[in-house]
Amino acid sequence: MKISQIAGFLGSGKTTALMKIVDELMARGNKVAIIVNDVGDISVDAKFVEAHGLKVKEISGGCICCQIAGSFAETIAKLYDNYHPEIVIVEPSGVAIPWGLKRAAEYSEAKTDVVITHAPVITLVDSTRIDMLIRAVKRLVETQIREADICFVNKIDAATPEQIEKTENFIREINSTAEIAHMSSETGEGISYACDMIETGVSSRYDDAVEAERLKNEYGGE
């Protein structure tokens, strides 16, 4: 079963893009499940997803990748046992860390006979708010970009050329190996390509040694 996570800070356009991606994946014949994580008491995103007639397992109480990792693994195992989806799309909360979510997903292998593979980690970066993101939540956005396999410069239909260029430069400074692409849920640009990556691409599994090295490089010391 393949796990595909679409990360991005709050307001980055994740839910709208996610539904466009899910629509196309299903049209291509894939059996898709969705997990929506919301750190608040009321999940508007889950209601939006359910309006499309899709089953949603909503997790409350915190970030999937840390506080409730065990609950997330249980959810993955139950999805596999009950529905056998080919692809599970995970929309983390805006404060989730992609690398930690991989580890949480792999915990499910101890609960059932599922074998987890990961699609390339997608991070959406809102080009219309790039100045605010850099100013107000730079560290968190940097982490989501650093752990991405592909970063989509999102909302390009509403951004200026200068904002798009600034977003691309910001991404390259943080993650020189990540692929950069453009996306607009309004025009549909980038949606099919994201689906191609989810269907055919593979990202590495969680590795303690890799994580230790990453933390050392990011923060220094032990």
mmCIF file of N, CA, C and O in Angstrom, residues 51-117:
data_model
loop_
_atom_site.group_PDB
_atom_site.id
_atom_site.type_symbol
_atom_site.label_atom_id
_atom_site.label_comp_id
_atom_site.label_asym_id
_atom_site.label_seq_id
_atom_site.Cartn_x
_atom_site.Cartn_y
_atom_site.Cartn_z
ATOM 1 N N ALA A 51 -17.799 15.754 1.330
ATOM 2 C CA ALA A 51 -18.755 16.260 0.353
ATOM 3 C C ALA A 51 -18.521 15.648 -1.023
ATOM 4 O O ALA A 51 -19.414 15.641 -1.870
ATOM 5 N N HIS A 52 -17.318 15.135 -1.238
ATOM 6 C CA HIS A 52 -17.008 14.472 -2.502
ATOM 7 C C HIS A 52 -17.413 12.993 -2.485
ATOM 8 O O HIS A 52 -17.129 12.264 -3.428
ATOM 9 N N GLY A 53 -18.050 12.544 -1.397
ATOM 10 C CA GLY A 53 -18.516 11.168 -1.336
ATOM 11 C C GLY A 53 -17.433 10.169 -0.990
ATOM 12 O O GLY A 53 -17.574 8.979 -1.260
ATOM 13 N N LEU A 54 -16.354 10.608 -0.357
ATOM 14 C CA LEU A 54 -15.240 9.731 -0.022
ATOM 15 C C LEU A 54 -15.232 9.443 1.470
ATOM 16 O O LEU A 54 -15.627 10.275 2.290
ATOM 17 N N LYS A 55 -14.781 8.256 1.830
ATOM 18 C CA LYS A 55 -14.685 7.900 3.239
ATOM 19 C C LYS A 55 -13.475 8.588 3.866
ATOM 20 O O LYS A 55 -12.394 8.578 3.306
ATOM 21 N N VAL A 56 -13.682 9.156 5.051
ATOM 22 C CA VAL A 56 -12.613 9.863 5.736
ATOM 23 C C VAL A 56 -12.458 9.308 7.140
ATOM 24 O O VAL A 56 -13.440 9.123 7.851
ATOM 25 N N LYS A 57 -11.240 9.020 7.525
ATOM 26 C CA LYS A 57 -10.935 8.692 8.913
ATOM 27 C C LYS A 57 -10.213 9.889 9.483
ATOM 28 O O LYS A 57 -9.077 10.168 9.135
ATOM 29 N N GLU A 58 -10.915 10.632 10.319
ATOM 30 C CA GLU A 58 -10.357 11.860 10.860
ATOM 31 C C GLU A 58 -9.671 11.582 12.196
ATOM 32 O O GLU A 58 -10.215 10.894 13.048
ATOM 33 N N ILE A 59 -8.476 12.097 12.358
ATOM 34 C CA ILE A 59 -7.734 11.957 13.607
ATOM 35 C C ILE A 59 -7.681 13.318 14.268
ATOM 36 O O ILE A 59 -7.319 14.296 13.640
ATOM 37 N N SER A 60 -8.062 13.373 15.536
ATOM 38 C CA SER A 60 -8.006 14.639 16.258
ATOM 39 C C SER A 60 -7.003 14.542 17.390
ATOM 40 O O SER A 60 -6.557 13.463 17.755
ATOM 41 N N GLY A 61 -6.630 15.682 17.936
ATOM 42 C CA GLY A 61 -5.825 15.692 19.139
ATOM 43 C C GLY A 61 -4.376 16.044 18.934
ATOM 44 O O GLY A 61 -3.618 16.124 19.889
ATOM 45 N N GLY A 62 -3.944 16.268 17.719
ATOM 46 C CA GLY A 62 -2.551 16.654 17.529
ATOM 47 C C GLY A 62 -2.016 16.266 16.174
ATOM 48 O O GLY A 62 -2.729 15.808 15.295
ATOM 49 N N CYS A 63 -0.741 16.434 16.019
ATOM 50 C CA CYS A 63 -0.057 16.170 14.756
ATOM 51 C C CYS A 63 0.116 14.669 14.541
ATOM 52 O O CYS A 63 0.498 13.950 15.455
ATOM 53 N N ILE A 64 -0.146 14.188 13.345
ATOM 54 C CA ILE A 64 -0.075 12.749 13.080
ATOM 55 C C ILE A 64 1.304 12.200 13.409
ATOM 56 O O ILE A 64 1.437 11.112 13.917
ATOM 57 N N CYS A 65 2.326 12.968 13.087
ATOM 58 C CA CYS A 65 3.669 12.403 13.090
ATOM 59 C C CYS A 65 4.316 12.376 14.468
ATOM 60 O O CYS A 65 5.406 11.864 14.622
ATOM 61 N N CYS A 66 3.680 12.933 15.470
ATOM 62 C CA CYS A 66 4.351 12.930 16.778
ATOM 63 C C CYS A 66 3.401 12.507 17.891
ATOM 64 O O CYS A 66 3.388 11.346 18.283
ATOM 65 N N GLN A 67 2.521 13.415 18.353
ATOM 66 C CA GLN A 67 1.740 13.115 19.546
ATOM 67 C C GLN A 67 0.898 11.848 19.431
ATOM 68 O O GLN A 67 0.746 11.108 20.388
ATOM 69 N N ILE A 68 0.334 11.586 18.258
ATOM 70 C CA ILE A 68 -0.581 10.447 18.136
ATOM 71 C C ILE A 68 -0.108 9.487 17.042
ATOM 72 O O ILE A 68 -0.906 8.951 16.285
ATOM 73 N N ALA A 69 1.189 9.244 16.990
ATOM 74 C CA ALA A 69 1.738 8.353 15.968
ATOM 75 C C ALA A 69 1.115 6.964 16.058
ATOM 76 O O ALA A 69 0.844 6.332 15.046
ATOM 77 N N GLY A 70 0.892 6.471 17.265
ATOM 78 C CA GLY A 70 0.306 5.148 17.426
ATOM 79 C C GLY A 70 -1.089 5.073 16.851
ATOM 80 O O GLY A 70 -1.461 4.120 16.177
ATOM 81 N N SER A 71 -1.898 6.110 17.069
ATOM 82 C CA SER A 71 -3.246 6.157 16.541
ATOM 83 C C SER A 71 -3.227 6.208 15.022
ATOM 84 O O SER A 71 -4.061 5.602 14.355
ATOM 85 N N PHE A 72 -2.291 6.920 14.472
ATOM 86 C CA PHE A 72 -2.171 7.006 13.020
ATOM 87 C C PHE A 72 -1.846 5.637 12.425
ATOM 88 O O PHE A 72 -2.424 5.224 11.419
ATOM 89 N N ALA A 73 -0.927 4.926 13.049
ATOM 90 C CA ALA A 73 -0.580 3.582 12.573
ATOM 91 C C ALA A 73 -1.793 2.658 12.622
ATOM 92 O O ALA A 73 -2.012 1.848 11.710
ATOM 93 N N GLU A 74 -2.585 2.761 13.681
ATOM 94 C CA GLU A 74 -3.792 1.948 13.803
ATOM 95 C C GLU A 74 -4.773 2.266 12.673
ATOM 96 O O GLU A 74 -5.409 1.367 12.110
ATOM 97 N N THR A 75 -4.882 3.544 12.346
ATOM 98 C CA THR A 75 -5.764 3.955 11.262
ATOM 99 C C THR A 75 -5.316 3.372 9.934
ATOM 100 O O THR A 75 -6.129 2.874 9.147
ATOM 101 N N ILE A 76 -4.018 3.426 9.661
ATOM 102 C CA ILE A 76 -3.475 2.861 8.426
ATOM 103 C C ILE A 76 -3.780 1.363 8.352
ATOM 104 O O ILE A 76 -4.213 0.840 7.316
ATOM 105 N N ALA A 77 -3.564 0.657 9.465
ATOM 106 C CA ALA A 77 -3.811 -0.781 9.498
ATOM 107 C C ALA A 77 -5.282 -1.098 9.244
ATOM 108 O O ALA A 77 -5.614 -2.021 8.494
ATOM 109 N N LYS A 78 -6.190 -0.322 9.848
ATOM 110 C CA LYS A 78 -7.612 -0.573 9.671
ATOM 111 C C LYS A 78 -8.060 -0.261 8.249
ATOM 112 O O LYS A 78 -8.902 -0.966 7.681
ATOM 113 N N LEU A 79 -7.510 0.792 7.670
ATOM 114 C CA LEU A 79 -7.823 1.101 6.277
ATOM 115 C C LEU A 79 -7.435 -0.057 5.372
ATOM 116 O O LEU A 79 -8.187 -0.457 4.478
ATOM 117 N N TYR A 80 -6.256 -0.607 5.624
ATOM 118 C CA TYR A 80 -5.781 -1.723 4.815
ATOM 119 C C TYR A 80 -6.680 -2.951 4.997
ATOM 120 O O TYR A 80 -7.101 -3.578 4.023
ATOM 121 N N ASP A 81 -6.983 -3.274 6.245
ATOM 122 C CA ASP A 81 -7.781 -4.473 6.528
ATOM 123 C C ASP A 81 -9.201 -4.368 5.977
ATOM 124 O O ASP A 81 -9.755 -5.347 5.484
ATOM 125 N N ASN A 82 -9.787 -3.160 6.050
ATOM 126 C CA ASN A 82 -11.198 -3.006 5.702
ATOM 127 C C ASN A 82 -11.450 -2.620 4.245
ATOM 128 O O ASN A 82 -12.486 -2.983 3.675
ATOM 129 N N TYR A 83 -10.508 -1.871 3.656
ATOM 130 C CA TYR A 83 -10.779 -1.330 2.321
ATOM 131 C C TYR A 83 -9.737 -1.721 1.273
ATOM 132 O O TYR A 83 -9.983 -1.623 0.086
ATOM 133 N N HIS A 84 -8.552 -2.118 1.693
ATOM 134 C CA HIS A 84 -7.462 -2.459 0.782
ATOM 135 C C HIS A 84 -7.242 -1.407 -0.307
ATOM 136 O O HIS A 84 -7.220 -1.725 -1.504
ATOM 137 N N PRO A 85 -7.074 -0.151 0.091
ATOM 138 C CA PRO A 85 -6.801 0.867 -0.927
ATOM 139 C C PRO A 85 -5.399 0.675 -1.508
ATOM 140 O O PRO A 85 -4.507 0.155 -0.849
ATOM 141 N N GLU A 86 -5.233 1.091 -2.739
ATOM 142 C CA GLU A 86 -3.912 1.051 -3.359
ATOM 143 C C GLU A 86 -3.072 2.241 -2.936
ATOM 144 O O GLU A 86 -1.850 2.135 -2.784
ATOM 145 N N ILE A 87 -3.737 3.383 -2.776
ATOM 146 C CA ILE A 87 -3.056 4.623 -2.413
ATOM 147 C C ILE A 87 -3.793 5.264 -1.248
ATOM 148 O O ILE A 87 -5.025 5.384 -1.271
ATOM 149 N N VAL A 88 -3.059 5.664 -0.226
ATOM 150 C CA VAL A 88 -3.629 6.422 0.884
ATOM 151 C C VAL A 88 -3.038 7.834 0.830
ATOM 152 O O VAL A 88 -1.835 8.015 0.984
ATOM 153 N N ILE A 89 -3.887 8.799 0.576
ATOM 154 C CA ILE A 89 -3.470 10.193 0.545
ATOM 155 C C ILE A 89 -3.592 10.751 1.956
ATOM 156 O O ILE A 89 -4.648 10.662 2.578
ATOM 157 N N VAL A 90 -2.519 11.304 2.467
ATOM 158 C CA VAL A 90 -2.521 11.881 3.808
ATOM 159 C C VAL A 90 -2.339 13.388 3.693
ATOM 160 O O VAL A 90 -1.361 13.861 3.112
ATOM 161 N N GLU A 91 -3.306 14.111 4.212
ATOM 162 C CA GLU A 91 -3.162 15.564 4.314
ATOM 163 C C GLU A 91 -2.815 15.879 5.760
ATOM 164 O O GLU A 91 -3.687 15.922 6.618
ATOM 165 N N PRO A 92 -1.526 16.061 6.060
ATOM 166 C CA PRO A 92 -1.149 16.361 7.442
ATOM 167 C C PRO A 92 -1.657 17.743 7.841
ATOM 168 O O PRO A 92 -1.989 18.568 6.989
ATOM 169 N N SER A 93 -1.682 18.001 9.126
ATOM 170 C CA SER A 93 -1.938 19.353 9.580
ATOM 171 C C SER A 93 -0.805 20.246 9.085
ATOM 172 O O SER A 93 0.259 19.772 8.689
ATOM 173 N N GLY A 94 -1.031 21.546 9.111
ATOM 174 C CA GLY A 94 -0.014 22.475 8.638
ATOM 175 C C GLY A 94 1.248 22.492 9.474
ATOM 176 O O GLY A 94 2.235 23.122 9.100
ATOM 177 N N VAL A 95 1.241 21.791 10.599
ATOM 178 C CA VAL A 95 2.424 21.763 11.464
ATOM 179 C C VAL A 95 3.066 20.383 11.511
ATOM 180 O O VAL A 95 3.925 20.122 12.343
ATOM 181 N N ALA A 96 2.660 19.494 10.609
ATOM 182 C CA ALA A 96 3.222 18.140 10.608
ATOM 183 C C ALA A 96 4.576 18.114 9.911
ATOM 184 O O ALA A 96 4.857 18.918 9.036
ATOM 185 N N ILE A 97 5.420 17.167 10.306
ATOM 186 C CA ILE A 97 6.748 17.002 9.741
ATOM 187 C C ILE A 97 6.751 15.753 8.868
ATOM 188 O O ILE A 97 6.497 14.643 9.356
ATOM 189 N N PRO A 98 7.039 15.886 7.566
ATOM 190 C CA PRO A 98 6.922 14.736 6.653
ATOM 191 C C PRO A 98 7.741 13.515 7.063
ATOM 192 O O PRO A 98 7.253 12.384 6.975
ATOM 193 N N TRP A 99 8.988 13.703 7.501
ATOM 194 C CA TRP A 99 9.841 12.550 7.820
ATOM 195 C C TRP A 99 9.255 11.746 8.969
ATOM 196 O O TRP A 99 9.238 10.519 8.952
ATOM 197 N N GLY A 100 8.748 12.431 9.989
ATOM 198 C CA GLY A 100 8.150 11.743 11.123
ATOM 199 C C GLY A 100 6.879 11.010 10.736
ATOM 200 O O GLY A 100 6.564 9.957 11.287
ATOM 201 N N LEU A 101 6.148 11.544 9.765
ATOM 202 C CA LEU A 101 4.936 10.869 9.320
ATOM 203 C C LEU A 101 5.273 9.549 8.644
ATOM 204 O O LEU A 101 4.529 8.579 8.770
ATOM 205 N N LYS A 102 6.383 9.483 7.939
ATOM 206 C CA LYS A 102 6.808 8.213 7.337
ATOM 207 C C LYS A 102 6.983 7.153 8.422
ATOM 208 O O LYS A 102 6.520 6.020 8.285
ATOM 209 N N ARG A 103 7.666 7.524 9.471
ATOM 210 C CA ARG A 103 7.896 6.573 10.564
ATOM 211 C C ARG A 103 6.571 6.109 11.155
ATOM 212 O O ARG A 103 6.374 4.907 11.403
ATOM 213 N N ALA A 104 5.649 7.044 11.384
ATOM 214 C CA ALA A 104 4.358 6.686 11.960
ATOM 215 C C ALA A 104 3.592 5.735 11.055
ATOM 216 O O ALA A 104 2.969 4.777 11.516
ATOM 217 N N ALA A 105 3.650 5.966 9.752
ATOM 218 C CA ALA A 105 2.951 5.076 8.817
ATOM 219 C C ALA A 105 3.527 3.674 8.850
ATOM 220 O O ALA A 105 2.790 2.679 8.785
ATOM 221 N N GLU A 106 4.840 3.581 8.961
ATOM 222 C CA GLU A 106 5.482 2.269 8.941
ATOM 223 C C GLU A 106 5.205 1.462 10.203
ATOM 224 O O GLU A 106 5.332 0.230 10.193
ATOM 225 N N TYR A 107 4.791 2.124 11.286
ATOM 226 C CA TYR A 107 4.389 1.395 12.490
ATOM 227 C C TYR A 107 3.232 0.447 12.192
ATOM 228 O O TYR A 107 3.043 -0.568 12.876
ATOM 229 N N SER A 108 2.433 0.762 11.180
ATOM 230 C CA SER A 108 1.258 -0.063 10.873
ATOM 231 C C SER A 108 1.649 -1.462 10.414
ATOM 232 O O SER A 108 0.832 -2.397 10.505
ATOM 233 N N GLU A 109 2.873 -1.652 9.948
ATOM 234 C CA GLU A 109 3.309 -2.966 9.486
ATOM 235 C C GLU A 109 3.364 -3.981 10.620
ATOM 236 O O GLU A 109 3.323 -5.186 10.373
ATOM 237 N N ALA A 110 3.448 -3.479 11.858
ATOM 238 C CA ALA A 110 3.458 -4.378 13.011
ATOM 239 C C ALA A 110 2.038 -4.773 13.428
ATOM 240 O O ALA A 110 1.868 -5.659 14.268
ATOM 241 N N LYS A 111 1.023 -4.130 12.846
ATOM 242 C CA LYS A 111 -0.354 -4.347 13.261
ATOM 243 C C LYS A 111 -1.156 -5.195 12.279
ATOM 244 O O LYS A 111 -2.223 -5.697 12.608
ATOM 245 N N THR A 112 -0.648 -5.349 11.061
ATOM 246 C CA THR A 112 -1.324 -6.167 10.056
ATOM 247 C C THR A 112 -0.282 -6.584 9.035
ATOM 248 O O THR A 112 0.901 -6.296 9.196
ATOM 249 N N ASP A 113 -0.706 -7.259 7.960
ATOM 250 C CA ASP A 113 0.274 -7.759 7.003
ATOM 251 C C ASP A 113 0.563 -6.772 5.878
ATOM 252 O O ASP A 113 1.098 -7.142 4.829
ATOM 253 N N VAL A 114 0.230 -5.515 6.074
ATOM 254 C CA VAL A 114 0.477 -4.483 5.068
ATOM 255 C C VAL A 114 1.971 -4.223 4.897
ATOM 256 O O VAL A 114 2.745 -4.320 5.850
ATOM 257 N N VAL A 115 2.369 -3.915 3.675
ATOM 258 C CA VAL A 115 3.728 -3.463 3.388
ATOM 259 C C VAL A 115 3.616 -2.038 2.847
ATOM 260 O O VAL A 115 2.925 -1.801 1.852
ATOM 261 N N ILE A 116 4.270 -1.117 3.527
ATOM 262 C CA ILE A 116 4.155 0.295 3.201
ATOM 263 C C ILE A 116 5.240 0.715 2.217
ATOM 264 O O ILE A 116 6.421 0.409 2.398
ATOM 265 N N THR A 117 4.837 1.392 1.169
ATOM 266 C CA THR A 117 5.772 2.129 0.321
ATOM 267 C C THR A 117 5.344 3.591 0.347
ATOM 268 O O THR A 117 4.182 3.910 0.657
#
